[in-house]
Amino acid sequence: MAAERLVVIGGDAAGMSAASQARRLRGPDELSITAFERGRFTSYSACGIPYWVGGDVTDRDDLIARTPEEHRARDIDLRTRTEVTEIDVAGRRVRALDRESGEAYWTGYDKLVIATGARPVRPALPGMDAPGVHGVQTLDDGQALLDTLDRTEGRRAVVVGAGYIGVEMAEAMLNRGFEVTVLNRGEQPMATLDPDMGRLVHEAMDGLGITTVNGAEVTGVRTGPDGRAAAVVTDAAEYPADVVVLGIGVRPETELAAAAGLPLGPHGGLLTDLSMRVTGHADIWAGGDCVEVLDLVAGHTRHIALGTHANKHGQVIGSNVGGGYGTFPGVVGTAVSKVCDLEIARTGLREKDARAVGLRYVTATIESTSRAGYYPDARPMKVKMLAEYRTGRLLGVQIVGREGAAKRVDVAAVALTAGMTVEQMTALDLGYAPPFSPVWDPVLVAARKTVSVLRKAGSA
């Protein structure tokens, strides 16, 4: 009997995790695996690219978990620099283009995994495709940006966007010795936070010497006589730039899937069931940044591009394709970042998210420290907590502070996943010693204050 044929589109976290897990469960005599990757690299940390660009990570290869050669040694037919250009669902085959030779050919499949990732948002504005304007999503993107920085004599960098990618790239440019301006169309940086918490990020960026312009609507990039980017233009001003970095965010890379008639959600990502099987297609799975996932707090799907999710998706898909069983139940929206020594964390819903799904809520914000106040190097942090009116169910937590702040959000992520109330949280048995925490951990202090606010509102 011929081996079953698995085809994987995409050679990064989700795709190669799926391929590797399937190979662990089924040998090459039972399952042949062909994987297509349009770039040169596989199984790398896209989340680490800003730190490589900024010099914290010195070697690009440190970001690579497994090379193409290592995958091939495990009986996976991995074809790099080869882009899948069409999926024929009815014919159970994909059309691929070898970017080196120009050869195009069809490959049949019995089972298909789509892990095409996401692409940086690049607005259709004048000059956005000019040399010197960079999106940063892949290792190839990161290398192209570094090549530009090495050739650039000027030291003015403009970052468009102030979300996770934007603030991380602002730090990277600062570390490279550039004068950095961040153009943000929102009220405050980090729109994943409520504006009152985003304001803390803005103040910290100002303190680092990063110029942040809020309410800036970019209208294009002006190019110089050499055709390269020379300035970013907004509706109110022009900002000279020797290099432009786009940090506006990403969108699911699903044009290929859409053309094949596969179902997409409201955010443009593929829709799957709990097993990561594409809705309505028994032999097609999808995972990583190209899918939408269930928000366990809000109750609807979201697009969240994170390597943690992608690797879990790949494990689930590989288990199911390989004859085992796995599910991915959803997320609570946990994310952490930093700009220099400022740590930023959030999980669950913001105020606007709660309003959007019709939830009544209360909020409480507290100031605390990372260690006992008398212990050396105790650093300040601010914690904001949202809870549902009447029930007291935890809805979300945001934390902004210095060393020791961000990872405290994990306690809140577990509480959200468990559906805990803020009153239940006050009794959590968290670790305590003066070098690690005040006697009341900041998350518990926030929970206590939120309980107090609920009681005053007559809902607890």
Short mmCIF file of C-alpha atoms in Angstrom, two decimals, residues 89-393:
data_model
loop_
_atom_site.label_atom_id
_atom_site.label_comp_id
_atom_site.label_asym_id
_atom_site.label_seq_id
_atom_site.Cartn_x
_atom_site.Cartn_y
_atom_site.Cartn_z
CA VAL A 89 -9.29 21.44 -3.45
CA ALA A 90 -11.38 19.30 -5.82
CA GLY A 91 -8.30 17.75 -7.42
CA ARG A 92 -6.51 17.39 -4.06
CA ARG A 93 -3.32 18.98 -5.32
CA VAL A 94 -1.23 22.17 -5.01
CA ARG A 95 0.68 24.06 -7.68
CA ALA A 96 4.18 25.19 -6.69
CA LEU A 97 6.69 27.56 -8.27
CA ASP A 98 10.42 26.97 -7.77
CA ARG A 99 11.76 30.51 -7.42
CA GLU A 100 15.28 29.43 -8.36
CA SER A 101 14.56 27.51 -11.57
CA GLY A 102 11.20 29.03 -12.53
CA GLU A 103 9.69 25.55 -12.81
CA ALA A 104 6.00 25.22 -11.90
CA TYR A 105 4.47 21.85 -11.07
CA TRP A 106 1.58 20.13 -9.30
CA THR A 107 1.89 17.93 -6.19
CA GLY A 108 -0.99 15.75 -5.02
CA TYR A 109 -2.05 15.34 -1.40
CA ASP A 110 -4.27 13.18 0.76
CA LYS A 111 -3.99 15.61 3.68
CA LEU A 112 -3.10 19.29 3.50
CA VAL A 113 -1.79 21.70 6.15
CA ILE A 114 -1.98 25.44 5.47
CA ALA A 115 0.47 27.48 7.55
CA THR A 116 1.04 30.52 5.35
CA GLY A 117 1.48 32.94 8.27
CA ALA A 118 0.80 36.66 8.15
CA ARG A 119 2.17 39.63 6.22
CA PRO A 120 3.03 43.12 7.46
CA VAL A 121 0.38 45.73 6.75
CA ARG A 122 1.68 48.00 3.99
CA PRO A 123 -0.88 50.70 3.18
CA ALA A 124 -1.55 51.49 -0.47
CA LEU A 125 -0.06 54.98 -0.16
CA PRO A 126 2.46 56.83 -2.32
CA GLY A 127 6.04 55.74 -1.71
CA MET A 128 5.28 52.78 0.55
CA ASP A 129 7.11 50.40 -1.80
CA ALA A 130 10.17 52.64 -2.14
CA PRO A 131 13.63 51.36 -1.21
CA GLY A 132 14.32 52.12 2.43
CA VAL A 133 10.79 51.23 3.57
CA HIS A 134 10.77 47.94 5.46
CA GLY A 135 8.20 45.59 6.90
CA VAL A 136 9.58 43.08 9.39
CA GLN A 137 7.95 39.65 9.46
CA THR A 138 10.48 37.08 8.21
CA LEU A 139 14.21 36.51 8.61
CA ASP A 140 14.61 37.69 5.02
CA ASP A 141 12.85 40.94 6.00
CA GLY A 142 15.15 41.35 8.99
CA GLN A 143 18.25 40.76 6.84
CA ALA A 144 17.04 43.29 4.26
CA LEU A 145 16.57 45.90 7.00
CA LEU A 146 20.03 45.25 8.45
CA ASP A 147 21.53 45.57 4.98
CA THR A 148 19.83 48.96 4.63
CA LEU A 149 21.06 50.10 8.04
CA ASP A 150 24.63 49.13 7.12
CA ARG A 151 24.43 51.21 3.92
CA THR A 152 22.65 54.21 5.42
CA GLU A 153 24.81 57.18 6.35
CA GLY A 154 21.98 59.20 7.93
CA ARG A 155 20.75 58.36 11.41
CA ARG A 156 17.05 59.25 11.26
CA ALA A 157 14.55 56.40 11.58
CA VAL A 158 10.77 56.76 11.38
CA VAL A 159 8.63 53.91 12.67
CA VAL A 160 5.05 53.90 11.43
CA GLY A 161 2.79 52.34 14.07
CA ALA A 162 3.06 51.99 17.84
CA GLY A 163 1.81 48.49 18.55
CA TYR A 164 4.02 45.59 19.64
CA ILE A 165 6.08 45.58 16.44
CA GLY A 166 6.33 49.37 16.37
CA VAL A 167 7.63 49.84 19.92
CA GLU A 168 10.01 46.88 19.63
CA MET A 169 11.43 48.24 16.37
CA ALA A 170 11.69 51.72 17.90
CA GLU A 171 13.88 50.21 20.61
CA ALA A 172 15.93 48.34 17.99
CA MET A 173 16.54 51.55 16.02
CA LEU A 174 17.47 53.39 19.23
CA ASN A 175 19.96 50.66 20.10
CA ARG A 176 21.45 51.06 16.61
CA GLY A 177 22.14 54.70 17.32
CA PHE A 178 19.31 56.20 15.30
CA GLU A 179 17.23 59.24 16.13
CA VAL A 180 13.77 57.66 16.33
CA THR A 181 10.34 59.09 15.61
CA VAL A 182 7.24 56.92 16.05
CA LEU A 183 4.09 57.95 14.15
CA ASN A 184 0.95 56.59 15.78
CA ARG A 185 -2.55 57.18 14.47
CA GLY A 186 -4.12 56.27 17.82
CA GLU A 187 -4.66 58.21 21.02
CA GLN A 188 -1.71 56.55 22.77
CA PRO A 189 0.93 53.92 21.91
CA MET A 190 0.03 50.26 22.39
CA ALA A 191 -3.61 50.16 21.31
CA THR A 192 -3.76 46.70 22.88
CA LEU A 193 -3.92 48.58 26.19
CA ASP A 194 -6.53 51.04 27.39
CA PRO A 195 -5.43 54.65 26.72
CA ASP A 196 -4.72 55.37 30.39
CA MET A 197 -2.20 52.52 30.43
CA GLY A 198 -0.87 53.38 26.97
CA ARG A 199 -0.08 56.84 28.31
CA LEU A 200 2.51 55.25 30.63
CA VAL A 201 4.22 53.72 27.61
CA HIS A 202 4.24 57.11 25.87
CA GLU A 203 5.84 58.78 28.89
CA ALA A 204 8.51 56.08 29.08
CA MET A 205 9.29 56.37 25.35
CA ASP A 206 9.66 60.13 25.73
CA GLY A 207 12.06 59.53 28.61
CA LEU A 208 14.20 57.32 26.37
CA GLY A 209 14.47 60.01 23.73
CA ILE A 210 11.98 58.45 21.31
CA THR A 211 9.68 61.08 19.77
CA THR A 212 6.13 59.72 19.68
CA VAL A 213 3.52 61.57 17.64
CA ASN A 214 -0.04 60.45 18.40
CA GLY A 215 -3.01 61.12 16.14
CA ALA A 216 -0.70 61.05 13.12
CA GLU A 217 -2.41 59.94 9.90
CA VAL A 218 0.31 58.89 7.45
CA THR A 219 -0.47 59.91 3.87
CA GLY A 220 2.65 58.64 2.12
CA VAL A 221 6.43 58.44 1.89
CA ARG A 222 8.33 61.14 0.01
CA THR A 223 11.29 59.87 -1.97
CA GLY A 224 14.51 61.66 -2.80
CA PRO A 225 16.27 62.10 -6.17
CA ASP A 226 17.70 58.58 -5.83
CA GLY A 227 14.20 57.11 -5.46
CA ARG A 228 14.78 56.08 -1.87
CA ALA A 229 12.60 57.03 1.10
CA ALA A 230 13.46 60.52 2.35
CA ALA A 231 10.54 61.43 4.63
CA VAL A 232 7.23 60.18 5.96
CA VAL A 233 4.34 62.55 5.30
CA THR A 234 1.29 62.88 7.55
CA ASP A 235 -1.83 64.99 7.27
CA ALA A 236 -0.14 67.60 9.47
CA ALA A 237 3.64 67.43 8.97
CA GLU A 238 6.61 65.78 7.29
CA TYR A 239 9.24 63.73 9.15
CA PRO A 240 12.67 63.27 7.53
CA ALA A 241 13.76 59.64 7.40
CA ASP A 242 16.84 57.76 6.27
CA VAL A 243 15.03 54.49 6.96
CA VAL A 244 11.32 53.75 7.47
CA VAL A 245 10.07 50.74 9.42
CA LEU A 246 6.44 49.65 9.23
CA GLY A 247 5.05 48.53 12.56
CA ILE A 248 1.37 48.83 11.73
CA GLY A 249 0.63 45.19 12.39
CA VAL A 250 -0.01 42.11 10.29
CA ARG A 251 -2.85 40.49 8.38
CA PRO A 252 -3.44 36.78 7.80
CA GLU A 253 -1.78 35.57 4.59
CA THR A 254 -4.90 33.89 3.22
CA GLU A 255 -5.21 34.97 -0.43
CA LEU A 256 -4.26 31.45 -1.51
CA ALA A 257 -6.91 29.89 0.74
CA ALA A 258 -9.55 32.42 -0.28
CA ALA A 259 -8.92 31.73 -3.98
CA ALA A 260 -9.47 28.03 -3.23
CA GLY A 261 -12.85 28.81 -1.66
CA LEU A 262 -11.86 27.99 1.92
CA PRO A 263 -13.81 29.76 4.70
CA LEU A 264 -12.45 32.96 6.22
CA GLY A 265 -13.58 34.78 9.35
CA PRO A 266 -14.32 38.47 9.91
CA HIS A 267 -10.62 39.26 10.40
CA GLY A 268 -9.53 37.50 7.22
CA GLY A 269 -8.14 34.39 8.91
CA LEU A 270 -9.04 30.79 8.11
CA LEU A 271 -11.76 29.25 10.26
CA THR A 272 -11.11 25.90 11.92
CA ASP A 273 -12.68 23.61 14.48
CA LEU A 274 -11.05 22.65 17.79
CA SER A 275 -8.84 20.10 16.04
CA MET A 276 -7.55 22.87 13.73
CA ARG A 277 -9.33 21.26 10.78
CA VAL A 278 -10.59 23.85 8.29
CA THR A 279 -14.33 24.19 8.65
CA GLY A 280 -16.15 21.97 6.15
CA HIS A 281 -12.99 20.23 4.87
CA ALA A 282 -12.16 16.88 6.43
CA ASP A 283 -8.61 16.59 5.08
CA ILE A 284 -7.38 20.19 5.33
CA TRP A 285 -5.91 21.71 8.50
CA ALA A 286 -4.64 25.22 9.17
CA GLY A 287 -2.65 26.85 11.96
CA GLY A 288 -0.44 29.74 12.96
CA ASP A 289 -0.82 33.36 11.96
CA CYS A 290 -3.16 32.58 9.04
CA VAL A 291 -6.07 31.42 11.25
CA GLU A 292 -8.56 32.99 13.62
CA VAL A 293 -8.83 31.62 17.13
CA LEU A 294 -11.61 31.62 19.69
CA ASP A 295 -11.38 34.30 22.38
CA LEU A 296 -12.50 32.44 25.49
CA VAL A 297 -13.44 35.64 27.31
CA ALA A 298 -15.27 37.53 24.55
CA GLY A 299 -16.76 34.42 22.92
CA HIS A 300 -15.85 35.27 19.31
CA THR A 301 -12.92 34.69 16.98
CA ARG A 302 -9.85 36.93 16.81
CA HIS A 303 -6.68 37.08 14.76
CA ILE A 304 -3.62 36.95 17.03
CA ALA A 305 -0.18 36.46 15.48
CA LEU A 306 2.01 34.84 18.13
CA GLY A 307 4.59 32.09 17.99
CA THR A 308 3.19 30.46 21.13
CA HIS A 309 -0.13 29.82 19.41
CA ALA A 310 1.51 28.74 16.14
CA ASN A 311 3.61 26.07 17.82
CA LYS A 312 0.60 24.74 19.74
CA HIS A 313 -1.46 24.67 16.55
CA GLY A 314 1.28 22.70 14.83
CA GLN A 315 1.43 20.14 17.63
CA VAL A 316 -2.35 19.68 17.52
CA ILE A 317 -2.42 19.36 13.73
CA GLY A 318 0.51 16.96 13.65
CA SER A 319 -1.11 14.77 16.29
CA ASN A 320 -4.38 14.60 14.37
CA VAL A 321 -2.75 14.03 10.98
CA GLY A 322 -0.47 11.40 12.51
CA GLY A 323 -3.33 9.35 13.92
CA GLY A 324 -3.42 10.76 17.44
CA TYR A 325 -5.77 13.35 18.89
CA GLY A 326 -5.42 16.95 19.97
CA THR A 327 -7.45 20.13 20.32
CA PHE A 328 -6.78 23.86 20.66
CA PRO A 329 -9.64 25.29 22.74
CA GLY A 330 -8.86 28.99 22.33
CA VAL A 331 -7.00 31.91 23.91
CA VAL A 332 -7.50 34.67 26.46
CA GLY A 333 -5.33 37.18 24.58
CA THR A 334 -2.13 37.22 26.62
CA ALA A 335 0.83 39.19 25.32
CA VAL A 336 3.97 40.79 26.72
CA SER A 337 6.48 43.21 25.25
CA LYS A 338 9.04 45.79 26.27
CA VAL A 339 10.61 49.04 25.19
CA CYS A 340 14.08 49.22 26.72
CA ASP A 341 13.51 48.59 30.46
CA LEU A 342 9.75 49.21 30.41
CA GLU A 343 7.70 46.00 30.50
CA ILE A 344 4.19 45.86 29.02
CA ALA A 345 1.65 43.07 29.49
CA ARG A 346 -2.02 42.42 28.90
CA THR A 347 -4.50 39.56 28.93
CA GLY A 348 -8.26 39.35 28.44
CA LEU A 349 -10.43 42.29 27.45
CA ARG A 350 -9.80 46.02 27.31
CA GLU A 351 -12.63 48.38 28.21
CA LYS A 352 -13.57 48.84 24.54
CA ASP A 353 -13.62 45.04 24.07
CA ALA A 354 -15.98 44.58 26.99
CA ARG A 355 -18.30 47.28 25.66
CA ALA A 356 -18.22 45.75 22.18
CA VAL A 357 -19.59 42.43 23.44
CA GLY A 358 -22.17 44.07 25.70
CA LEU A 359 -20.53 43.35 29.06
CA ARG A 360 -21.01 45.69 32.02
CA TYR A 361 -17.82 46.01 34.02
CA VAL A 362 -15.88 47.85 36.69
CA THR A 363 -12.19 48.73 36.73
CA ALA A 364 -9.54 49.24 39.38
CA THR A 365 -5.96 50.46 38.99
CA ILE A 366 -3.23 50.13 41.61
CA GLU A 367 0.42 51.03 41.99
CA SER A 368 2.82 48.57 43.58
CA THR A 369 6.39 47.29 43.35
CA SER A 370 8.10 44.21 41.99
CA ARG A 371 9.64 43.34 45.38
CA ALA A 372 9.08 44.27 49.00
CA GLY A 373 9.42 48.04 49.17
CA TYR A 374 12.39 47.84 51.54
CA TYR A 375 14.29 45.34 49.40
CA PRO A 376 16.97 46.76 47.06
CA ASP A 377 15.95 47.46 43.44
CA ALA A 378 12.20 47.22 44.02
CA ARG A 379 10.72 48.63 40.82
CA PRO A 380 7.33 50.32 40.36
CA MET A 381 4.46 48.89 38.34
CA LYS A 382 0.86 49.76 37.64
CA VAL A 383 -1.84 47.08 37.36
CA LYS A 384 -5.29 47.65 35.87
CA MET A 385 -8.04 45.06 36.30
CA LEU A 386 -11.48 44.67 34.70
CA ALA A 387 -14.25 42.57 36.25
CA GLU A 388 -17.80 41.87 35.18
CA TYR A 389 -20.45 43.85 37.03
CA ARG A 390 -22.65 41.66 39.26
CA THR A 391 -20.74 38.39 38.79
CA GLY A 392 -17.25 39.69 39.60
CA ARG A 393 -15.78 37.46 36.87
#
